[in-house]
Coordinates of C-alpha atoms in Angstrom, one line a residue:
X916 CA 0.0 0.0 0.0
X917 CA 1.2 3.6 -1.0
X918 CA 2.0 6.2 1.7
X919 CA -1.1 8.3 -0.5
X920 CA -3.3 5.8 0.4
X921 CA -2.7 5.1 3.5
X922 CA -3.0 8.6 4.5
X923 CA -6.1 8.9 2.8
X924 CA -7.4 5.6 4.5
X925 CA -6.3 7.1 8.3
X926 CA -8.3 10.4 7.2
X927 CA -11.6 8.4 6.6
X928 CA -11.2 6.8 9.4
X929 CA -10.4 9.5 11.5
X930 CA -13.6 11.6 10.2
X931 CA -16.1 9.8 11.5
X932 CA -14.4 9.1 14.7
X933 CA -14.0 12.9 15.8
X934 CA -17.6 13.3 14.9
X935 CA -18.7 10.5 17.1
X936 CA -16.9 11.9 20.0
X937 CA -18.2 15.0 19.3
X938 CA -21.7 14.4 19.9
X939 CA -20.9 12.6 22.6
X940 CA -19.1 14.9 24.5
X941 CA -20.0 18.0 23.3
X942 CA -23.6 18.0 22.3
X943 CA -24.2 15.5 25.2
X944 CA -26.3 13.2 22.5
X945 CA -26.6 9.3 23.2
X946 CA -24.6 6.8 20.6
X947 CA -28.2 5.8 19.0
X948 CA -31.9 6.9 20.6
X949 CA -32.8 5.1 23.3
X950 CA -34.6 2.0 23.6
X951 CA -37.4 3.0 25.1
X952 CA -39.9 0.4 27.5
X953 CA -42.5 1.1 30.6
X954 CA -42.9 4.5 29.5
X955 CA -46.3 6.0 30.0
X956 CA -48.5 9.3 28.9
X957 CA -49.6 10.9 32.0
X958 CA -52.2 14.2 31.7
X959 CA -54.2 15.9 34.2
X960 CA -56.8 17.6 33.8
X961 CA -57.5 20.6 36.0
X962 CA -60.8 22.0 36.4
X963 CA -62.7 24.5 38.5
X964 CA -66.1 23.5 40.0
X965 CA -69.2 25.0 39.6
X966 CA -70.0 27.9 41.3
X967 CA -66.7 28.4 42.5
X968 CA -64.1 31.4 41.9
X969 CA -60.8 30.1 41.6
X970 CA -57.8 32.5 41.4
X971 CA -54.4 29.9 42.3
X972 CA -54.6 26.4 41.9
X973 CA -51.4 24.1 42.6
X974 CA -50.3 20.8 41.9
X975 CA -47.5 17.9 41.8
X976 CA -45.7 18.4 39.0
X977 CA -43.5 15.2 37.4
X978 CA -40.0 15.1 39.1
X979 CA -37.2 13.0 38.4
X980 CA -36.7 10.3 40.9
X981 CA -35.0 6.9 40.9
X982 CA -38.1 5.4 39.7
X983 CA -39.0 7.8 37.3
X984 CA -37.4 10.3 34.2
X985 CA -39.2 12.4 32.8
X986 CA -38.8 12.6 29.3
X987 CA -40.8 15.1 27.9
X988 CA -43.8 17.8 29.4
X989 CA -45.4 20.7 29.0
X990 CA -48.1 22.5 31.2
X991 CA -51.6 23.7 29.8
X992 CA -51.4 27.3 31.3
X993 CA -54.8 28.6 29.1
X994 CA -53.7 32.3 29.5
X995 CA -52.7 31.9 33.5
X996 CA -49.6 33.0 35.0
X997 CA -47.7 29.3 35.7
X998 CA -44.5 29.3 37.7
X999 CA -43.2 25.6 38.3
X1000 CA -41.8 25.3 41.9
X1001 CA -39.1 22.9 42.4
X1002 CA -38.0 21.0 45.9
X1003 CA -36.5 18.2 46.8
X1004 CA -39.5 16.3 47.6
X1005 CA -41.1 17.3 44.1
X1006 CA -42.2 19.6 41.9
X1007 CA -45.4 22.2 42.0
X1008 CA -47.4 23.8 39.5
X1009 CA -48.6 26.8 40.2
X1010 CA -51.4 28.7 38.1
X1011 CA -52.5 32.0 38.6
X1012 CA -55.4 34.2 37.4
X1013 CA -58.6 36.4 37.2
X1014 CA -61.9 34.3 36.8
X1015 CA -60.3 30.8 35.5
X1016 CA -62.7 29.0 34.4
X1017 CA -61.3 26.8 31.8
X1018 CA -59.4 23.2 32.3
X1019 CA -55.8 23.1 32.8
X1020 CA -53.2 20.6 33.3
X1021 CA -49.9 19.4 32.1
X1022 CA -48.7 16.5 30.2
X1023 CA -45.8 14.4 30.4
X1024 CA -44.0 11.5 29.3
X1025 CA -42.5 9.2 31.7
X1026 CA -39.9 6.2 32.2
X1027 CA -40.9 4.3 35.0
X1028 CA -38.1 2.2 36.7
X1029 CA -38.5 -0.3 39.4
X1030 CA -37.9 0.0 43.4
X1031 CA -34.7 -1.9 43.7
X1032 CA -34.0 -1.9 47.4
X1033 CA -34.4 -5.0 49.7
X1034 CA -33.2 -7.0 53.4
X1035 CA -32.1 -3.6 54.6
X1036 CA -29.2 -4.5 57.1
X1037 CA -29.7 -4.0 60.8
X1038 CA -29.7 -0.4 61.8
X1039 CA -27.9 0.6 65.3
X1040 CA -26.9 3.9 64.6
X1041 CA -27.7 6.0 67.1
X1042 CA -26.5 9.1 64.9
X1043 CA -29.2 10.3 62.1
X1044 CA -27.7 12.0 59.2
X1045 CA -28.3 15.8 59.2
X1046 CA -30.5 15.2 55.4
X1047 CA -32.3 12.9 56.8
X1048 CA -33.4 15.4 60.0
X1049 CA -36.3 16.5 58.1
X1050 CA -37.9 12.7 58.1
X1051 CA -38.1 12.2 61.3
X1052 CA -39.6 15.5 62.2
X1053 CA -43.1 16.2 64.0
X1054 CA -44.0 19.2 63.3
X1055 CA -46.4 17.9 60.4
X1056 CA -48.3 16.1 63.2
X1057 CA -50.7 17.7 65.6
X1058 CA -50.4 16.7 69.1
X1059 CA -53.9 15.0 69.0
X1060 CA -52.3 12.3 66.5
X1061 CA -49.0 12.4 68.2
X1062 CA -50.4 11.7 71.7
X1063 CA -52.3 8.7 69.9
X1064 CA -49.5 7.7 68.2
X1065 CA -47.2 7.3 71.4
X1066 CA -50.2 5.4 73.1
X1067 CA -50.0 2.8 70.0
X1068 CA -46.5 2.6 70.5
X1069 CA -46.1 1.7 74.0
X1070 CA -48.7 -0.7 73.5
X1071 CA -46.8 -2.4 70.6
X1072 CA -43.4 -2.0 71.8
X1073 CA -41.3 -2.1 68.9
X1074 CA -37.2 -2.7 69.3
X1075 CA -34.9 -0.2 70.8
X1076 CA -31.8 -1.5 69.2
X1077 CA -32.7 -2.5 65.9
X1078 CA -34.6 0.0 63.9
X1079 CA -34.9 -2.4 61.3
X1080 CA -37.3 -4.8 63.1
X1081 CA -38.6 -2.1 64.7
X1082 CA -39.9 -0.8 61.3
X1083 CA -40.9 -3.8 60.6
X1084 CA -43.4 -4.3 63.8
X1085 CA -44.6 -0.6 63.3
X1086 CA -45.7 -2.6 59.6
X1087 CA -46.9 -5.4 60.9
X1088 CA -49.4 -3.4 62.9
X1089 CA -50.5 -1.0 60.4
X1090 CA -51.0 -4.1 58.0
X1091 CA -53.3 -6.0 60.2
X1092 CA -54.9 -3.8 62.9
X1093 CA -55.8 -1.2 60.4
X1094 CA -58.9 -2.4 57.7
X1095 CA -58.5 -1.1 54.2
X1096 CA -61.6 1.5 52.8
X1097 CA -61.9 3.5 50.7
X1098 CA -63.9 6.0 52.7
X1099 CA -62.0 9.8 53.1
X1100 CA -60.8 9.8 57.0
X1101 CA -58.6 11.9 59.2
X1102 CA -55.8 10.2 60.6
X1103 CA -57.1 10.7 64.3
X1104 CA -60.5 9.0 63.0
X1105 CA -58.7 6.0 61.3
X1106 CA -56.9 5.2 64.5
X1107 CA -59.7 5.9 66.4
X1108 CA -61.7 3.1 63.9
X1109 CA -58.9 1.0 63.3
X1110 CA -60.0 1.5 59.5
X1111 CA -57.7 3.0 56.9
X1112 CA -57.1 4.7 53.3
X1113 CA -54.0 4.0 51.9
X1114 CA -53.1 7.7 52.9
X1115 CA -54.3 7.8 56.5
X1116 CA -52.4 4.0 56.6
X1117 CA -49.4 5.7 55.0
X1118 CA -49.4 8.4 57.6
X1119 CA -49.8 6.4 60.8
X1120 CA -46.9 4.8 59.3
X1121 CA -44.9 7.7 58.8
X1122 CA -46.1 9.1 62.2
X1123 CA -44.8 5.8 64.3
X1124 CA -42.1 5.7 62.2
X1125 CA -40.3 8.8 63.4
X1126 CA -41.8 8.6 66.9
X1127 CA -38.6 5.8 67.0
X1128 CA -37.0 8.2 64.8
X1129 CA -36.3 6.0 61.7
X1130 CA -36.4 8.3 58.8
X1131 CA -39.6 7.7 56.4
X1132 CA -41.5 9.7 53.9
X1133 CA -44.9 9.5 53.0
X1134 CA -45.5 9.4 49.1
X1135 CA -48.1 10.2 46.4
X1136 CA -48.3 9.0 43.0
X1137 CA -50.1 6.5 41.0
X1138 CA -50.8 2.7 40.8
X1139 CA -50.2 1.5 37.2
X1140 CA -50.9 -1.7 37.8
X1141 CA -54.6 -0.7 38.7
X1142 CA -54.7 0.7 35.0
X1143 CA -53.5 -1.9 33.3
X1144 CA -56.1 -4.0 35.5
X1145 CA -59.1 -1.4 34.4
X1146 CA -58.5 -2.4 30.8
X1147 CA -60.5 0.7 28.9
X1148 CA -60.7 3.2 31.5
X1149 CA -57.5 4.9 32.0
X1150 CA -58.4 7.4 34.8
X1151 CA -56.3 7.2 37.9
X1152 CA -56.2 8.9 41.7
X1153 CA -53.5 9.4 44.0
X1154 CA -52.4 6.8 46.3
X1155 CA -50.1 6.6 48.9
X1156 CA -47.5 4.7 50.1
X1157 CA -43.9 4.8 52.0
X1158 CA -40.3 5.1 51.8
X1159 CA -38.6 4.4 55.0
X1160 CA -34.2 5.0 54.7
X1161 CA -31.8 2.4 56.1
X1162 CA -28.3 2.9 55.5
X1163 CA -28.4 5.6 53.2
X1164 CA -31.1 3.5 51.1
X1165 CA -35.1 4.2 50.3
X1166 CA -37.0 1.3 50.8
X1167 CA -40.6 0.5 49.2
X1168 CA -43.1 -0.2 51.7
X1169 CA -47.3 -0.3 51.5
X1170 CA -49.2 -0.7 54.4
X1171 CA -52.3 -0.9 51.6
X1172 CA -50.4 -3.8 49.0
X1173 CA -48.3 -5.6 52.2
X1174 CA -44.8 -4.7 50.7
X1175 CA -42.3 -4.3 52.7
X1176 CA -38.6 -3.4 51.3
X1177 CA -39.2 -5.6 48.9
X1178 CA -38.6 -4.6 44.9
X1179 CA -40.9 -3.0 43.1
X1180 CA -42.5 -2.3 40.0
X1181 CA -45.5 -0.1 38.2
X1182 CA -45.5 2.9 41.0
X1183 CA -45.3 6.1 39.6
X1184 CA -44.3 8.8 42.4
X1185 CA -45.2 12.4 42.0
X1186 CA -44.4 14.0 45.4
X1187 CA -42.3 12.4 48.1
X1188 CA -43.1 14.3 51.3
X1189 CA -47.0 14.1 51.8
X1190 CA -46.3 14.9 55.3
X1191 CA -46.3 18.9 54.7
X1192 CA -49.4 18.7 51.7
X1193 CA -52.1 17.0 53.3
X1194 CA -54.5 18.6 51.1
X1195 CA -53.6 16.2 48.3
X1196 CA -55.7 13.4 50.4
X1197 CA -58.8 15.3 50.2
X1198 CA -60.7 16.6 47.8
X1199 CA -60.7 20.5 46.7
X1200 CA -63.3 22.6 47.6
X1201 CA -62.7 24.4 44.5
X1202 CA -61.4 22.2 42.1
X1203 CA -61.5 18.8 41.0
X1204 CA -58.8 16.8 38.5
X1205 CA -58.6 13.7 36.7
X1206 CA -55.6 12.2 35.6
X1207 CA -55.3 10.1 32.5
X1208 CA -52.3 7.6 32.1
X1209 CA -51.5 5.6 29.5
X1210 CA -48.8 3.2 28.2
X1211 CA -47.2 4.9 25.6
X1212 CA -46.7 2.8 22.1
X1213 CA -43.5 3.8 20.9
X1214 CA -41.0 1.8 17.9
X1215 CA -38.0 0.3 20.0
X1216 CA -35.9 3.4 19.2
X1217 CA -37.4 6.8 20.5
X1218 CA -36.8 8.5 17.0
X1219 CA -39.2 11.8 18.0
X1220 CA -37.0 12.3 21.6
X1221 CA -33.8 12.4 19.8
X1222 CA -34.9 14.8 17.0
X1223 CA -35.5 17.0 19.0
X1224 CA -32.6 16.5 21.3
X1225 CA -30.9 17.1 18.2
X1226 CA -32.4 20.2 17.2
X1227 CA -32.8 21.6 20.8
X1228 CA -28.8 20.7 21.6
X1229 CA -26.4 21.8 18.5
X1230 CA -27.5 24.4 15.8
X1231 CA -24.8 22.9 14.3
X1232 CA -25.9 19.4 14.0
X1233 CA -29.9 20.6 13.5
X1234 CA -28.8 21.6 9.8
X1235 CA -26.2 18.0 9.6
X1236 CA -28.4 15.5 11.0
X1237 CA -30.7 13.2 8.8
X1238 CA -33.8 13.6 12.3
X1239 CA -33.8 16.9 11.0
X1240 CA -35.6 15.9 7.3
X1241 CA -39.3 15.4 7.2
X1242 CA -40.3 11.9 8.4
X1243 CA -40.7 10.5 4.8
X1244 CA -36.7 11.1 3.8
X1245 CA -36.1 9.9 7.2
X1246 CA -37.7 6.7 6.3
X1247 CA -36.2 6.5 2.8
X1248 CA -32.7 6.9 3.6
X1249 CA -32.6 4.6 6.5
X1250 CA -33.1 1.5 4.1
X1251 CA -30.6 3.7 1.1
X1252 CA -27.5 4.2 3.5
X1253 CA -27.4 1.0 3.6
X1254 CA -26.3 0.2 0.2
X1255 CA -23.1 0.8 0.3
X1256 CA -22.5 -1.5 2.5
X1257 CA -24.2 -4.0 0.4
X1258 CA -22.2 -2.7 -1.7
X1259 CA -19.1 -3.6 0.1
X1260 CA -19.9 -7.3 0.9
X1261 CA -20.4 -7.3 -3.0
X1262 CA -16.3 -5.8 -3.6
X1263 CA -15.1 -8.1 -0.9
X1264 CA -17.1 -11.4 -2.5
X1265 CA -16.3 -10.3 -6.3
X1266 CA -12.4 -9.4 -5.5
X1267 CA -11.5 -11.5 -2.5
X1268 CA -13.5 -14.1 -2.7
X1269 CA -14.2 -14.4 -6.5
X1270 CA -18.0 -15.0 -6.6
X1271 CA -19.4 -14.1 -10.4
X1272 CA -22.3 -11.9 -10.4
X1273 CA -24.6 -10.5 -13.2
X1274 CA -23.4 -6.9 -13.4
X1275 CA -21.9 -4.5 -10.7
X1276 CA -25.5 -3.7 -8.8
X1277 CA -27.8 -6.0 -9.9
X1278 CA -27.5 -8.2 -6.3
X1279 CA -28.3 -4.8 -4.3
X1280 CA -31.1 -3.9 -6.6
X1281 CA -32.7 -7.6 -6.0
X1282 CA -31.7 -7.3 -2.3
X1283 CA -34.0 -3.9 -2.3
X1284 CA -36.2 -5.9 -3.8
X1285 CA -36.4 -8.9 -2.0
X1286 CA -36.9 -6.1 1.2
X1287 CA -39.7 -4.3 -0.3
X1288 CA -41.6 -7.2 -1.3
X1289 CA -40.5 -10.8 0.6
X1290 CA -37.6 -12.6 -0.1
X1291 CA -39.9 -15.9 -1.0
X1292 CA -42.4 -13.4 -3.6
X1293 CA -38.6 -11.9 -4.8
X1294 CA -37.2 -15.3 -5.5
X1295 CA -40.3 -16.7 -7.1
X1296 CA -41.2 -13.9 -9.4
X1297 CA -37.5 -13.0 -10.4
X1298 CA -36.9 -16.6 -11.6
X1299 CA -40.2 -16.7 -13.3
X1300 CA -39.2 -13.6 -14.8
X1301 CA -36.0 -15.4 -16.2
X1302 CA -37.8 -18.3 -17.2
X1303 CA -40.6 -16.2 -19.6
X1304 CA -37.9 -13.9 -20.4
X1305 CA -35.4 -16.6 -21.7
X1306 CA -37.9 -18.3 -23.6
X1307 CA -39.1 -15.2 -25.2
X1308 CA -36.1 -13.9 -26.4
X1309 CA -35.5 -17.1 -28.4
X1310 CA -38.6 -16.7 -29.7
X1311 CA -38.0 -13.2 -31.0
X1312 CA -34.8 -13.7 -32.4
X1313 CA -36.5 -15.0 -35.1
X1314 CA -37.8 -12.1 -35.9
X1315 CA -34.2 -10.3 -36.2
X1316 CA -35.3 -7.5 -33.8
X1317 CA -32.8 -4.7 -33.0
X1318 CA -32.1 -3.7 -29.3
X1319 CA -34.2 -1.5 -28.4
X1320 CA -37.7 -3.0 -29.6
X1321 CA -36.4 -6.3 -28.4
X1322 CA -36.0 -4.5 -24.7
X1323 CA -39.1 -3.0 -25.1
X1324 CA -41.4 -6.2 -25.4
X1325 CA -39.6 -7.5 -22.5
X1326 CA -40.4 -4.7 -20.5
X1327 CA -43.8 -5.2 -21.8
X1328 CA -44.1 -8.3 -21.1
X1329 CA -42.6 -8.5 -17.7
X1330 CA -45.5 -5.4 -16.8
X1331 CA -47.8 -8.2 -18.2
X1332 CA -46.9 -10.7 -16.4
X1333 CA -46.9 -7.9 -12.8
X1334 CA -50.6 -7.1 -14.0
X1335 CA -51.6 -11.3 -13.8
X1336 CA -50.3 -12.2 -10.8
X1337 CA -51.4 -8.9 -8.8
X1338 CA -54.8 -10.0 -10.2
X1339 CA -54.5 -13.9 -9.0
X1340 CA -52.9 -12.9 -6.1
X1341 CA -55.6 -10.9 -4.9
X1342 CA -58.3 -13.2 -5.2
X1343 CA -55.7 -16.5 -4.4
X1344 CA -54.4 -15.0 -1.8
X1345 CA -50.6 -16.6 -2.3
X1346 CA -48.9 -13.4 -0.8
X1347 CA -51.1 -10.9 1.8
X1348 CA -49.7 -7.6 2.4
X1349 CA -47.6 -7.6 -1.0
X1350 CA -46.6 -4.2 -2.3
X1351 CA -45.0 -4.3 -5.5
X1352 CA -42.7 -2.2 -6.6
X1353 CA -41.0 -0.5 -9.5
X1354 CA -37.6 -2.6 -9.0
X1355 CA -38.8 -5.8 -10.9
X1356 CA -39.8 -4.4 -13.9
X1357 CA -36.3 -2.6 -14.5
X1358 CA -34.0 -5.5 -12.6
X1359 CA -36.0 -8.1 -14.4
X1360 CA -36.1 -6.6 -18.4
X1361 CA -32.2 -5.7 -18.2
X1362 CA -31.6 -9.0 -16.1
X1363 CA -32.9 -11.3 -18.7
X1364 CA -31.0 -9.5 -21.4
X1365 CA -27.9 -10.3 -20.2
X1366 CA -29.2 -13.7 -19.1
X1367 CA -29.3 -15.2 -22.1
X1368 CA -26.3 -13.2 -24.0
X1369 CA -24.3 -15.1 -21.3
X1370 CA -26.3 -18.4 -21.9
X1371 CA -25.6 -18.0 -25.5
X1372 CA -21.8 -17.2 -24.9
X1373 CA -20.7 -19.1 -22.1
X1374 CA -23.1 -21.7 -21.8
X1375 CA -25.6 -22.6 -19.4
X1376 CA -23.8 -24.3 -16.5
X1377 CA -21.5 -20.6 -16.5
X1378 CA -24.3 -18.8 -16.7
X1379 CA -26.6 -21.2 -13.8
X1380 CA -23.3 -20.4 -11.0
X1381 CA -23.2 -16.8 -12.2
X1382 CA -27.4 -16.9 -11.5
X1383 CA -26.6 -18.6 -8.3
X1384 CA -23.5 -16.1 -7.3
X1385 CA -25.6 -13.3 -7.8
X1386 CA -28.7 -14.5 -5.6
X1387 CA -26.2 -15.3 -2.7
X1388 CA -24.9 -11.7 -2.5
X1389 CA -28.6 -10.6 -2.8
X1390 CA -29.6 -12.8 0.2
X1391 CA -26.7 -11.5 2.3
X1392 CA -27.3 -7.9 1.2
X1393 CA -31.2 -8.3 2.4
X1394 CA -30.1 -9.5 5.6
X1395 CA -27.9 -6.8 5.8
X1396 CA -30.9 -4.4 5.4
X1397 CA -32.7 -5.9 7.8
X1398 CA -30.0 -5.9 10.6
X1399 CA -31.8 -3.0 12.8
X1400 CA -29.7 -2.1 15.3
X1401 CA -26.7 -1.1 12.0
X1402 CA -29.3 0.8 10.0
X1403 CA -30.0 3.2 12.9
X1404 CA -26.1 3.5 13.3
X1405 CA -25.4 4.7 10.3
X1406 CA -28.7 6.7 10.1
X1407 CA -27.8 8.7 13.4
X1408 CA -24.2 8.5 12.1
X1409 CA -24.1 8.9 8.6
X1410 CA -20.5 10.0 8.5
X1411 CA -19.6 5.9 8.8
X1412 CA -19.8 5.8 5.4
X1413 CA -16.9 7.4 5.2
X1414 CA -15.3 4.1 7.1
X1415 CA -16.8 2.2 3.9
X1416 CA -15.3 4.4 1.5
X1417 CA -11.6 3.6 3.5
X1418 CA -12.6 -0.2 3.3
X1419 CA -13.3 -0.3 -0.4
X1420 CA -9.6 1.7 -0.7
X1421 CA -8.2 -1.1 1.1
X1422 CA -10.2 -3.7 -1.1
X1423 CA -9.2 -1.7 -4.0
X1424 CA -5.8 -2.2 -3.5
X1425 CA -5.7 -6.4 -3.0
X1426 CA -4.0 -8.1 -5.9
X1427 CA -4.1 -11.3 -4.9
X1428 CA -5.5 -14.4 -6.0
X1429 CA -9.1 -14.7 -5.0
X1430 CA -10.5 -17.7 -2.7
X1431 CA -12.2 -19.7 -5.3
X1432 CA -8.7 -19.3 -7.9
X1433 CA -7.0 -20.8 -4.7
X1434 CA -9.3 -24.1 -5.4
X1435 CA -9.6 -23.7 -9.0
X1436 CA -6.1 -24.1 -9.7
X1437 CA -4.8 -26.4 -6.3
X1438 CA -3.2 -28.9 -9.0
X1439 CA -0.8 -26.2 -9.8
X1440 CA -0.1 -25.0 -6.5
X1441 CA 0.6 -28.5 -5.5
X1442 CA 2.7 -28.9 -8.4

């Protein structure tokens, strides 16, 4: 190899490399959009009641948490002031104006990931972490429901040394001393009536909790597995469970489902310290919401999100990358960037290997059509198309045509033969779903041409492994184009194809014997 080449080879290679790192590093993009599962739609609906003059309304706003990102939302403000609050313990909304008395809400798109944390260790620290003050604090608690509170725990004594067990009795009794109903109670009267909601259950919980002073937070959010129960209806309220901390960790636990520190899946929080917003439990006396969730049907890769990461990151890369061409280019040039690396296996099978083939392109045009169509329609109908083809050339040789009128009949009769089988195919049946394309009539009237000017010069047994060359390449160029995962990576990347460019250099440059002159002429190697 020449020092010119080599060079030139580095410098492809180098291009796309660079670029890569740049959107990595720079822009802050991912390698290729994110597979995307357990994500749900979540919108809520916000709306005043009758009668009623509403002038601020506020609400939980989604927050990222361990268990879930928020990938995308937007608040319905309907010409309100909205200012989005932002704690620790989650998000507000908050929406101010004269005479509302239209529906708002937000919307949001949301990865829900599982509650991972469970056996928490034994906990004899007699030191609390200064973060974790806040969760064992009183002050959200009257002294009504702390006087009750202490009663229940002297009664159920729960371990001074290990607050782990001690958590864990505080459960136990929660669990199965307090009834589950759905009726709206204060936490006085659902100790008082041994009955509980999951938020008065929650509370107690949280209340006993830090009477031992073992850090736990009381959280809202929704059940997804209750959707997904309901089938149709895809309204949902707030429920409530726990998060007690041990060691630095947050543990699930439901005094409603009997989970404790267990993992976790399909909870969705929204606000993690209930404590300090009882309100949430009860109704509004001037408003009302509904919140809608749904499980969002997405492809595997999140093409939208990473368009517009895109064209919200780099201005740069807006105008460079293919997510910024409408989405029928998009979808064109995802199968199309492929080619050259069918083209590629066909260099490397031509010149290393020494497979014959019918022309330079003829195996990626089949392999385009074998994807557009099927590969068993492809196959059939392209050696059909031989078969009539070869036949009727003979027959109008006879007829000492010149080239073009000759080519023309074919092409007539190979949009014939398209126009019969689309009609028995509809009422037979043979292939559902078939789209057929423009590729067969232009492969298939140039194809048999050659066919049999090859049959004619070189003979037929030639001209059968040439037939059969050229269908192998095909069949490994369609799998090629159906290899997902590479399609997207050089869609989201397109500057690989310089990498093909320094490939086919290389291959340019191989003078050696191919793989199949290696076994055609063994006798005189051995000799």
């Amino acid at each position: 190899m020449d020092r010119k080449t080599l060079v030139t080879v580095v410098i492809l290679f180098l291009i796309p490399f660079v670029s890569i790192l740049y959107k990595l590093n720079v822009a802050n993009l991912s390698l290729l959009p994110l597979e995307i599962e357990d994500t749900w739609n979540l919108q809520v609906v916000i709306s005043p009641k009758e009668n009623t003059a509403v002038t601020e309304v506020s609400f939980p706003y989604p927050k990222n948490f361990a268990q879930a990102k928020v990938l995308k939302s937007n608040a319905n403000v309907s010409d309100l002031d909205f200012q989005l609050v932002k704690k620790p313990s989650g998000n507000f909304g908050i929406w101010e104006g004269e005479d509302w008395d239209s529906p708002i809400g937000y919307y949001a798109k949301i990865k829900i990931l599982p509650y991972h944390n469970q056996n928490p260790e034994p906990d004899k620290s007699k030191k609390i972490a200064q973060k974790l003050l806040t969760y064992t604090s009183l002050k959200p608690f009257s002294q009504k429901e702390i006087v009750r509170a202490k009663n229940i725990i002297s009664s159920i004594h729960p371990y001074d040394e290990d607050k782990v067990q001690a958590a864990k009795q505080i459960y136990y009794f929660v669990t199965e001393e307090l009834t589950n109903t759905a009726k709206d109670l204060t936490l006085e009267e659902s100790i008082q009536l041994n009955n509980g909601n999951s938020f008065t259950k929650a509370m107690l919980f949280s209340l006993l909790c830090r009477l031992r002073e073992i850090p736990v937070r009381t959280v809202a959010g929704f059940d997804l597995k209750k959707i997904v129960e309901k089938g149709k209806d895809n309204k949902a309220k707030l429920v409530f469970w726990n998060e007690v901390s041990f060691g630095g960790k947050w543990y699930f636990v439901s005094t409603t489902k009997a989970q404790f520190a267990q993992p976790i899946e399909g909870f969705l929080p929204i606000i993690k310290s209930v404590e300090d917003k009882r309100e949430l439990s009860v109704d509004s006396p001037v408003y009302r919401y509904t919140a809608y969730l749904t499980k969002a049907n997405i492809n595997r890769y999140n093409f939208k999100e990473y368009s517009e990461d895109v064209a919200s990151k780099n201005n740069f890369l807006r105008y460079y990358s293919l997510y910024s061409l409408p989405t029928a280019l998009q979808n064109l040039f995802r199968l199309v960037i492929l080619i050259p690396i069918g083209a590629l296996v066909l260099s490397l099978a031509r010149n290393v290997i020494g497979i014959p083939t019918f022309g330079i392109f003829t195996p990626i045009l089949l392999a385009i059509f074998f994807y557009e169509t099927s590969l068993v329609f492809g196959i059939c109908f392209f050696l059909l198309m031989i078969g009539l083809g070869f036949f009727e050339r003979y027959g109008l040789d006879k007829f000492y045509l010149l080239a073009v009128p000759r080519l023309s009949i074919l092409l007539t009769i190979t949009v014939i033969t398209l126009i019969v089988f689309s009609i028995i195919n509809e009422t037979v049946s043979l292939f559902n779903n078939l789209s057929v394309t423009l590729f067969p009539i232009v492969i298939t009237t140039i194809f048999v041409e050659r066919f049999s000017i090859m049959v004619i010069e070189e003979g037929v047994l030639n001209t059968a492994i040439t037939l059969l060359g050229t269908l192998v390449i095909a069949f490994v160029s369609y799998l090629i184009f159906f290899l997902g995962s590479l399609q997207i990576l050089f869609f989201t990347h397109p500057e690989l194809l310089f990498i093909v460019i320094a490939l086919q250099l290389l291959l340019g440059q191989y003078k050696g014997y191919r793989l199949t002159e290696l076994f055609r002429f063994r006798e005189i190697f051995k000799s």
